[in-house]
Each structure stands twice: as structure tokens, then as C-alpha cells.
mmCIF file of N, CA, C and O in Angstrom:
data_model
loop_
_atom_site.group_PDB
_atom_site.id
_atom_site.type_symbol
_atom_site.label_atom_id
_atom_site.label_comp_id
_atom_site.label_asym_id
_atom_site.label_seq_id
_atom_site.Cartn_x
_atom_site.Cartn_y
_atom_site.Cartn_z
ATOM 1 N N MET D 265 48.158 92.184 140.806
ATOM 2 C CA MET D 265 48.350 93.187 141.628
ATOM 3 C C MET D 265 46.929 94.071 141.598
ATOM 4 O O MET D 265 46.639 94.211 140.542
ATOM 5 N N ALA D 266 46.581 94.538 142.722
ATOM 6 C CA ALA D 266 45.599 95.586 143.141
ATOM 7 C C ALA D 266 45.996 96.790 142.389
ATOM 8 O O ALA D 266 47.028 97.188 142.393
ATOM 9 N N ILE D 267 45.068 97.400 141.331
ATOM 10 C CA ILE D 267 45.854 98.571 140.699
ATOM 11 C C ILE D 267 44.729 99.877 141.312
ATOM 12 O O ILE D 267 45.034 100.981 141.664
ATOM 13 N N THR D 268 43.315 99.485 141.300
ATOM 14 C CA THR D 268 42.593 100.731 141.781
ATOM 15 C C THR D 268 42.729 100.844 143.737
ATOM 16 O O THR D 268 43.332 100.160 144.210
ATOM 17 N N LYS D 269 42.280 102.090 143.778
ATOM 18 C CA LYS D 269 42.622 102.164 145.448
ATOM 19 C C LYS D 269 41.330 101.492 145.775
ATOM 20 O O LYS D 269 41.804 101.149 147.032
ATOM 21 N N SER D 270 40.570 101.278 145.693
ATOM 22 C CA SER D 270 39.743 100.479 146.546
ATOM 23 C C SER D 270 39.873 98.964 146.658
ATOM 24 O O SER D 270 39.753 98.390 147.492
ATOM 25 N N ALA D 271 40.631 98.775 145.381
ATOM 26 C CA ALA D 271 41.315 97.078 145.614
ATOM 27 C C ALA D 271 42.179 96.893 146.460
ATOM 28 O O ALA D 271 42.487 95.955 147.008
ATOM 29 N N LYS D 272 42.830 98.049 146.262
ATOM 30 C CA LYS D 272 44.453 98.029 147.516
ATOM 31 C C LYS D 272 43.765 98.003 149.001
ATOM 32 O O LYS D 272 44.235 97.452 149.998
ATOM 33 N N LYS D 273 42.967 98.932 149.252
ATOM 34 C CA LYS D 273 42.130 99.092 150.270
ATOM 35 C C LYS D 273 41.797 97.924 150.595
ATOM 36 O O LYS D 273 41.505 96.911 151.868
ATOM 37 N N ALA D 274 40.923 96.959 150.056
ATOM 38 C CA ALA D 274 39.995 95.359 149.912
ATOM 39 C C ALA D 274 41.522 94.595 150.554
ATOM 40 O O ALA D 274 41.348 94.197 151.505
ATOM 41 N N ILE D 275 42.798 94.790 150.144
ATOM 42 C CA ILE D 275 43.542 94.103 150.352
ATOM 43 C C ILE D 275 43.939 94.246 151.669
ATOM 44 O O ILE D 275 44.135 93.553 152.890
ATOM 45 N N LYS D 276 44.141 95.431 152.306
ATOM 46 C CA LYS D 276 44.595 95.832 153.411
ATOM 47 C C LYS D 276 43.590 94.823 154.548
ATOM 48 O O LYS D 276 43.829 94.871 155.844
ATOM 49 N N GLN D 277 42.169 95.883 154.306
ATOM 50 C CA GLN D 277 41.196 95.020 155.319
ATOM 51 C C GLN D 277 41.072 93.582 155.472
ATOM 52 O O GLN D 277 41.039 92.993 156.397
ATOM 53 N N ASN D 278 41.809 92.765 154.331
ATOM 54 C CA ASN D 278 41.335 91.284 154.330
ATOM 55 C C ASN D 278 42.613 90.793 155.358
ATOM 56 O O ASN D 278 42.314 90.046 155.842
ATOM 57 N N LYS D 279 43.936 91.528 154.909
ATOM 58 C CA LYS D 279 44.797 91.058 155.855
ATOM 59 C C LYS D 279 44.621 90.886 157.151
ATOM 60 O O LYS D 279 44.870 90.364 157.897
ATOM 61 N N ALA D 280 43.917 92.776 157.720
ATOM 62 C CA ALA D 280 43.743 92.524 159.143
ATOM 63 C C ALA D 280 42.595 91.596 159.779
ATOM 64 O O ALA D 280 42.739 91.177 160.648
ATOM 65 N N ARG D 281 41.558 91.602 158.868
ATOM 66 C CA ARG D 281 40.643 90.617 159.341
ATOM 67 C C ARG D 281 41.062 89.096 159.227
ATOM 68 O O ARG D 281 40.487 88.718 160.371
ATOM 69 N N ARG D 282 41.971 88.658 158.457
ATOM 70 C CA ARG D 282 42.436 87.287 158.805
ATOM 71 C C ARG D 282 43.126 87.218 159.994
ATOM 72 O O ARG D 282 43.348 86.401 160.799
ATOM 73 N N VAL D 283 43.857 88.135 160.334
ATOM 74 C CA VAL D 283 44.688 88.291 161.688
ATOM 75 C C VAL D 283 43.831 88.056 162.712
ATOM 76 O O VAL D 283 43.954 87.043 163.681
ATOM 77 N N LEU D 284 42.545 88.945 162.753
ATOM 78 C CA LEU D 284 41.581 88.664 164.011
ATOM 79 C C LEU D 284 41.128 87.163 163.826
ATOM 80 O O LEU D 284 40.667 86.803 164.791
ATOM 81 N N ASN D 285 40.399 86.767 162.645
ATOM 82 C CA ASN D 285 39.714 85.622 162.665
ATOM 83 C C ASN D 285 40.803 84.503 162.911
ATOM 84 O O ASN D 285 40.168 82.953 163.539
ATOM 85 N N LEU D 286 41.753 84.496 162.557
ATOM 86 C CA LEU D 286 42.936 83.591 163.357
ATOM 87 C C LEU D 286 43.322 83.515 164.421
ATOM 88 O O LEU D 286 43.514 82.101 165.091
ATOM 89 N N VAL D 287 42.897 84.310 165.657
ATOM 90 C CA VAL D 287 42.881 84.333 166.877
ATOM 91 C C VAL D 287 41.889 83.385 167.208
ATOM 92 O O VAL D 287 41.839 82.540 167.904
ATOM 93 N N TYR D 288 40.683 83.827 166.879
ATOM 94 C CA TYR D 288 39.276 82.858 167.154
ATOM 95 C C TYR D 288 40.002 81.188 166.707
ATOM 96 O O TYR D 288 39.465 80.199 167.582
ATOM 97 N N ILE D 289 40.226 81.016 165.339
ATOM 98 C CA ILE D 289 40.607 79.739 164.838
ATOM 99 C C ILE D 289 41.470 78.916 165.642
ATOM 100 O O ILE D 289 41.078 77.586 166.102
ATOM 101 N N ASN D 290 42.709 79.628 166.191
ATOM 102 C CA ASN D 290 43.606 78.924 166.941
ATOM 103 C C ASN D 290 43.179 78.498 168.210
ATOM 104 O O ASN D 290 43.520 77.620 168.799
ATOM 105 N N LYS D 291 42.771 79.442 168.451
ATOM 106 C CA LYS D 291 41.910 78.960 170.082
ATOM 107 C C LYS D 291 40.833 77.960 170.172
ATOM 108 O O LYS D 291 41.292 77.138 170.937
ATOM 109 N N ILE D 292 39.908 77.937 168.997
ATOM 110 C CA ILE D 292 39.313 76.322 168.907
ATOM 111 C C ILE D 292 40.243 75.311 168.528
ATOM 112 O O ILE D 292 39.710 74.436 169.157
ATOM 113 N N LYS D 293 40.969 75.489 167.762
ATOM 114 C CA LYS D 293 42.244 74.150 167.192
ATOM 115 C C LYS D 293 42.625 73.838 168.706
ATOM 116 O O LYS D 293 43.090 72.591 169.020
ATOM 117 N N LYS D 294 43.386 74.820 169.290
ATOM 118 C CA LYS D 294 43.944 74.367 170.460
ATOM 119 C C LYS D 294 43.083 73.756 171.900
ATOM 120 O O LYS D 294 43.610 72.387 172.128
ATOM 121 N N LEU D 295 42.063 74.338 172.095
ATOM 122 C CA LEU D 295 40.669 73.539 172.800
ATOM 123 C C LEU D 295 40.285 72.516 172.465
ATOM 124 O O LEU D 295 40.018 71.460 173.084
ATOM 125 N N VAL D 296 40.261 72.232 171.260
ATOM 126 C CA VAL D 296 39.440 70.669 170.787
ATOM 127 C C VAL D 296 40.521 69.899 170.800
ATOM 128 O O VAL D 296 40.631 68.242 171.038
ATOM 129 N N LYS D 297 41.526 70.159 170.410
ATOM 130 C CA LYS D 297 42.851 69.305 170.599
ATOM 131 C C LYS D 297 43.217 69.058 171.782
ATOM 132 O O LYS D 297 43.465 67.400 172.416
ATOM 133 N N GLU D 298 43.133 70.071 173.005
ATOM 134 C CA GLU D 298 43.801 69.362 174.105
ATOM 135 C C GLU D 298 42.293 68.528 174.770
ATOM 136 O O GLU D 298 42.836 67.512 175.519
ATOM 137 N N THR D 299 41.082 68.632 174.578
ATOM 138 C CA THR D 299 40.225 67.625 174.815
ATOM 139 C C THR D 299 39.731 66.473 174.427
ATOM 140 O O THR D 299 40.216 65.559 174.820
ATOM 141 N N LYS D 300 40.729 66.352 172.931
ATOM 142 C CA LYS D 300 40.451 65.180 172.224
ATOM 143 C C LYS D 300 41.608 64.693 172.957
ATOM 144 O O LYS D 300 41.802 63.163 173.009
ATOM 145 N N SER D 301 42.846 64.989 173.378
ATOM 146 C CA SER D 301 43.810 64.486 173.960
ATOM 147 C C SER D 301 43.499 63.499 175.309
ATOM 148 O O SER D 301 44.120 62.673 175.627
ATOM 149 N N LEU D 302 42.859 64.770 176.086
ATOM 150 C CA LEU D 302 42.684 64.298 177.164
ATOM 151 C C LEU D 302 41.411 63.040 177.393
ATOM 152 O O LEU D 302 41.528 61.856 178.076
ATOM 153 N N ILE D 303 40.421 62.623 176.302
ATOM 154 C CA ILE D 303 39.562 61.615 175.883
ATOM 155 C C ILE D 303 40.211 60.784 175.687
ATOM 156 O O ILE D 303 40.306 59.391 175.981
ATOM 157 N N SER D 304 41.603 60.740 174.927
ATOM 158 C CA SER D 304 42.000 59.584 174.879
ATOM 159 C C SER D 304 43.251 59.345 175.708
ATOM 160 O O SER D 304 43.636 57.666 175.571
ATOM 161 N N GLU D 305 43.840 60.068 176.606
ATOM 162 C CA GLU D 305 44.325 59.334 177.599
ATOM 163 C C GLU D 305 43.288 58.774 178.779
ATOM 164 O O GLU D 305 43.749 58.688 179.930
ATOM 165 N N LYS D 306 42.023 58.697 178.568
ATOM 166 C CA LYS D 306 41.014 58.264 179.719
ATOM 167 C C LYS D 306 41.120 58.968 180.365
ATOM 168 O O LYS D 306 40.610 58.537 181.443
ATOM 169 N N LYS D 307 41.046 60.503 180.418
ATOM 170 C CA LYS D 307 40.705 61.298 181.580
ATOM 171 C C LYS D 307 39.295 61.950 180.714
ATOM 172 O O LYS D 307 39.460 63.185 180.654
ATOM 173 N N ALA D 308 38.093 61.299 180.914
ATOM 174 C CA ALA D 308 37.053 61.734 180.324
ATOM 175 C C ALA D 308 36.393 63.075 181.584
ATOM 176 O O ALA D 308 35.907 64.071 180.917
ATOM 177 N N LYS D 309 36.761 62.745 182.712
ATOM 178 C CA LYS D 309 36.151 63.748 183.708
ATOM 179 C C LYS D 309 36.961 65.206 183.258
ATOM 180 O O LYS D 309 36.125 66.683 183.354
ATOM 181 N N GLU D 310 38.345 65.307 183.053
ATOM 182 C CA GLU D 310 38.993 66.496 182.903
ATOM 183 C C GLU D 310 38.482 67.337 181.510
ATOM 184 O O GLU D 310 38.320 68.420 181.202
ATOM 185 N N ALA D 311 37.855 66.187 180.342
ATOM 186 C CA ALA D 311 37.406 66.226 179.200
ATOM 187 C C ALA D 311 36.332 67.271 179.487
ATOM 188 O O ALA D 311 35.822 68.348 178.239
ATOM 189 N N GLN D 312 35.410 66.583 179.978
ATOM 190 C CA GLN D 312 34.248 67.213 180.441
ATOM 191 C C GLN D 312 34.638 68.482 181.246
ATOM 192 O O GLN D 312 33.411 69.522 180.759
ATOM 193 N N ALA D 313 35.469 68.840 182.140
ATOM 194 C CA ALA D 313 35.124 69.838 182.710
ATOM 195 C C ALA D 313 35.743 70.748 181.841
ATOM 196 O O ALA D 313 35.515 72.227 181.962
ATOM 197 N N ASN D 314 36.190 70.642 180.424
ATOM 198 C CA ASN D 314 36.718 71.443 179.600
ATOM 199 C C ASN D 314 35.893 72.074 178.471
ATOM 200 O O ASN D 314 36.009 72.750 177.581
ATOM 201 N N LEU D 315 34.724 71.302 178.553
ATOM 202 C CA LEU D 315 33.878 71.540 177.453
ATOM 203 C C LEU D 315 33.309 73.103 177.652
ATOM 204 O O LEU D 315 33.141 73.035 176.385
ATOM 205 N N PRO D 316 32.991 73.403 178.770
ATOM 206 C CA PRO D 316 32.344 74.945 178.368
ATOM 207 C C PRO D 316 33.077 75.683 177.818
ATOM 208 O O PRO D 316 33.204 76.416 177.118
ATOM 209 N N ASN D 317 34.529 75.452 178.157
ATOM 210 C CA ASN D 317 35.423 76.451 177.375
ATOM 211 C C ASN D 317 35.651 76.212 176.022
ATOM 212 O O ASN D 317 35.808 77.130 175.079
ATOM 213 N N VAL D 318 35.229 74.813 175.620
ATOM 214 C CA VAL D 318 35.262 74.446 174.100
ATOM 215 C C VAL D 318 34.049 75.357 173.573
ATOM 216 O O VAL D 318 34.106 75.819 172.232
ATOM 217 N N PHE D 319 32.865 74.875 174.171
ATOM 218 C CA PHE D 319 31.643 75.660 173.743
ATOM 219 C C PHE D 319 31.508 76.999 173.631
ATOM 220 O O PHE D 319 30.863 77.804 172.547
ATOM 221 N N GLN D 320 32.314 77.596 174.836
ATOM 222 C CA GLN D 320 32.562 79.294 174.309
ATOM 223 C C GLN D 320 33.198 79.785 173.432
ATOM 224 O O GLN D 320 32.432 80.533 172.994
ATOM 225 N N ALA D 321 34.242 79.085 172.947
ATOM 226 C CA ALA D 321 34.936 79.466 171.965
ATOM 227 C C ALA D 321 34.527 79.378 170.519
ATOM 228 O O ALA D 321 34.435 80.343 169.499
ATOM 229 N N PHE D 322 33.534 77.995 170.330
ATOM 230 C CA PHE D 322 32.762 77.674 169.281
ATOM 231 C C PHE D 322 31.354 78.565 169.175
ATOM 232 O O PHE D 322 31.450 79.318 167.919
ATOM 233 N N ASP D 323 31.044 79.317 170.524
ATOM 234 C CA ASP D 323 29.885 80.428 169.979
ATOM 235 C C ASP D 323 30.275 81.758 169.873
ATOM 236 O O ASP D 323 29.842 82.324 168.835
ATOM 237 N N LYS D 324 31.741 81.986 170.157
ATOM 238 C CA LYS D 324 32.301 83.139 170.191
ATOM 239 C C LYS D 324 32.382 83.079 168.854
ATOM 240 O O LYS D 324 32.186 84.422 167.886
ATOM 241 N N ALA D 325 33.165 82.281 168.082
ATOM 242 C CA ALA D 325 33.806 82.356 166.687
ATOM 243 C C ALA D 325 32.190 82.440 165.817
ATOM 244 O O ALA D 325 32.579 83.092 164.682
ATOM 245 N N ALA D 326 31.142 81.582 166.003
ATOM 246 C CA ALA D 326 30.297 81.828 165.464
ATOM 247 C C ALA D 326 29.511 83.119 165.482
ATOM 248 O O ALA D 326 28.819 83.741 164.405
ATOM 249 N N LYS D 327 29.669 83.633 166.657
ATOM 250 C CA LYS D 327 28.810 85.209 166.669
ATOM 251 C C LYS D 327 29.621 86.043 165.703
ATOM 252 O O LYS D 327 28.867 86.724 165.344
ATOM 253 N N VAL D 328 30.713 85.949 165.810
ATOM 254 C CA VAL D 328 31.701 86.991 165.031
ATOM 255 C C VAL D 328 31.565 86.968 163.624
ATOM 256 O O VAL D 328 32.531 87.687 162.612
ATOM 257 N N GLY D 329 31.425 85.333 163.282
ATOM 258 C CA GLY D 329 31.187 85.105 161.903
ATOM 259 C C GLY D 329 32.245 84.719 161.221
ATOM 260 O O GLY D 329 32.501 84.370 159.965
ATOM 261 N N VAL D 330 33.450 84.023 162.108
ATOM 262 C CA VAL D 330 34.398 83.499 161.763
ATOM 263 C C VAL D 330 34.024 82.350 161.141
ATOM 264 O O VAL D 330 34.305 81.327 160.284
ATOM 265 N N ILE D 331 33.266 81.191 161.813
ATOM 266 C CA ILE D 331 32.756 80.011 161.379
ATOM 267 C C ILE D 331 30.946 80.150 161.018
ATOM 268 O O ILE D 331 30.256 81.088 161.938
ATOM 269 N N LYS D 332 30.336 79.161 160.681
ATOM 270 C CA LYS D 332 28.945 79.657 160.659
ATOM 271 C C LYS D 332 28.230 78.917 162.089
ATOM 272 O O LYS D 332 28.866 78.098 162.455
ATOM 273 N N LYS D 333 26.880 78.929 162.167
ATOM 274 C CA LYS D 333 26.413 78.959 163.476
ATOM 275 C C LYS D 333 25.815 77.348 163.320
ATOM 276 O O LYS D 333 26.629 76.637 164.364
ATOM 277 N N ASN D 334 25.516 76.558 162.645
ATOM 278 C CA ASN D 334 25.651 75.483 162.257
ATOM 279 C C ASN D 334 27.050 74.292 162.208
ATOM 280 O O ASN D 334 26.991 73.369 162.634
ATOM 281 N N ASN D 335 27.925 75.238 161.428
ATOM 282 C CA ASN D 335 29.060 74.467 162.042
ATOM 283 C C ASN D 335 29.575 74.389 163.533
ATOM 284 O O ASN D 335 29.701 73.230 163.756
ATOM 285 N N ALA D 336 29.381 75.443 164.078
ATOM 286 C CA ALA D 336 29.900 75.418 165.391
ATOM 287 C C ALA D 336 28.717 74.670 166.266
ATOM 288 O O ALA D 336 29.223 73.922 167.035
ATOM 289 N N SER D 337 27.554 74.648 166.060
ATOM 290 C CA SER D 337 26.579 73.347 166.690
ATOM 291 C C SER D 337 26.865 71.990 166.475
ATOM 292 O O SER D 337 27.262 71.153 167.476
ATOM 293 N N ARG D 338 27.349 71.947 164.737
ATOM 294 C CA ARG D 338 27.867 70.327 164.690
ATOM 295 C C ARG D 338 28.968 69.921 165.195
ATOM 296 O O ARG D 338 29.165 68.751 166.084
ATOM 297 N N HIS D 339 29.836 70.850 165.713
ATOM 298 C CA HIS D 339 31.393 70.655 166.346
ATOM 299 C C HIS D 339 30.915 70.206 167.560
ATOM 300 O O HIS D 339 31.537 69.341 168.556
ATOM 301 N N LYS D 340 30.321 71.328 168.597
ATOM 302 C CA LYS D 340 29.867 71.035 169.984
ATOM 303 C C LYS D 340 29.080 70.026 169.815
ATOM 304 O O LYS D 340 29.458 68.919 171.054
ATOM 305 N N SER D 341 28.230 69.462 169.312
ATOM 306 C CA SER D 341 27.477 68.210 169.512
ATOM 307 C C SER D 341 28.389 67.226 169.113
ATOM 308 O O SER D 341 28.391 66.153 170.209
ATOM 309 N N ARG D 342 29.063 66.749 168.362
ATOM 310 C CA ARG D 342 30.490 65.485 168.101
ATOM 311 C C ARG D 342 31.043 65.785 169.350
ATOM 312 O O ARG D 342 31.669 64.670 169.970
ATOM 313 N N MET D 343 31.341 66.963 170.043
ATOM 314 C CA MET D 343 32.782 66.971 170.942
ATOM 315 C C MET D 343 31.801 66.371 171.990
ATOM 316 O O MET D 343 32.267 65.532 172.877
ATOM 317 N N ALA D 344 30.488 66.694 172.488
ATOM 318 C CA ALA D 344 29.611 66.003 173.501
ATOM 319 C C ALA D 344 29.630 64.765 173.814
ATOM 320 O O ALA D 344 29.753 63.874 174.597
ATOM 321 N N LYS D 345 28.801 64.028 172.453
ATOM 322 C CA LYS D 345 29.077 62.512 171.906
ATOM 323 C C LYS D 345 30.388 62.200 172.244
ATOM 324 O O LYS D 345 30.333 60.817 172.843
ATOM 325 N N MET D 346 31.387 62.383 171.771
ATOM 326 C CA MET D 346 32.855 61.817 172.014
ATOM 327 C C MET D 346 33.001 61.850 173.663
ATOM 328 O O MET D 346 33.579 60.772 174.236
ATOM 329 N N ILE D 347 32.811 62.808 174.434
ATOM 330 C CA ILE D 347 33.112 62.593 175.700
ATOM 331 C C ILE D 347 31.946 62.021 176.498
ATOM 332 O O ILE D 347 32.480 60.882 177.531
ATOM 333 N N ASP D 348 30.544 61.578 176.100
ATOM 334 C CA ASP D 348 29.877 61.145 176.782
ATOM 335 C C ASP D 348 30.267 59.493 176.367
ATOM 336 O O ASP D 348 30.220 58.672 177.391
ATOM 337 N N ARG D 349 30.365 59.150 175.122
ATOM 338 C CA ARG D 349 31.266 57.468 175.032
ATOM 339 C C ARG D 349 32.164 57.188 175.851
ATOM 340 O O ARG D 349 32.172 56.299 176.309
ATOM 341 N N ALA D 350 33.179 58.350 176.169
ATOM 342 C CA ALA D 350 34.446 58.159 176.712
ATOM 343 C C ALA D 350 33.922 57.816 178.444
ATOM 344 O O ALA D 350 34.611 57.075 178.824
ATOM 345 N N LEU D 351 32.797 58.984 179.102
ATOM 346 C CA LEU D 351 32.325 58.213 180.058
ATOM 347 C C LEU D 351 32.101 57.082 180.389
ATOM 348 O O LEU D 351 31.681 56.590 181.106
ATOM 349 N N LYS D 352 30.939 56.653 179.513
ATOM 350 C CA LYS D 352 30.446 55.137 179.819
ATOM 351 C C LYS D 352 30.921 54.104 179.582
ATOM 352 O O LYS D 352 30.856 53.341 180.284
ATOM 353 N N GLY D 353 32.430 54.268 178.443
ATOM 354 C CA GLY D 353 32.941 53.364 177.898
ATOM 355 C C GLY D 353 34.126 52.970 178.801
ATOM 356 O O GLY D 353 35.016 52.962 179.922
#
């Protein structure tokens, strides 16, 4: 348990930041899950239409520091490849 005043404040700050970060994380998870389910249902056109929303969520999360920039780029690239494969096949 925190003893010093600064440690107690740090715990409060971490809790507040976690709540804000979870908003971004949950949005990403929801959009990715939605897009993957569209791909598995052979609805590649709808998945492609959803791609800008996924990219926007990843970019915003990277911008505010929830995930790192390269992490966002990697996931965006993989999602785009997945959709391209679904469109071709």
C-alpha cells in the first residue's frame, strides 16, 4: 500500500488514466472483431468499408500514447492484407 503522499497521488492518476485508455482499447477491439467477423462471413466489401474506422481508431490510440506508433502500423497493415486476401479469394 502506498505510504507517501506522492505515491497515493500516483495511484489515483494511474486509475484515471486507465479508465481513459480503456476507452481507446475497447474501441479498437470492437472494430477489429467486427471487421474480422465480416471477413469470415465472406462480406469483404463491408469489411473494406469499415477499414477507415479501424485505421482511425488505431491512429488515435497511437497519437494519445495508448499504443505505440509501430504497433498501430503493424495492425493496420495486417488488417488491410486480410481484407485484400478476402477480396481476391
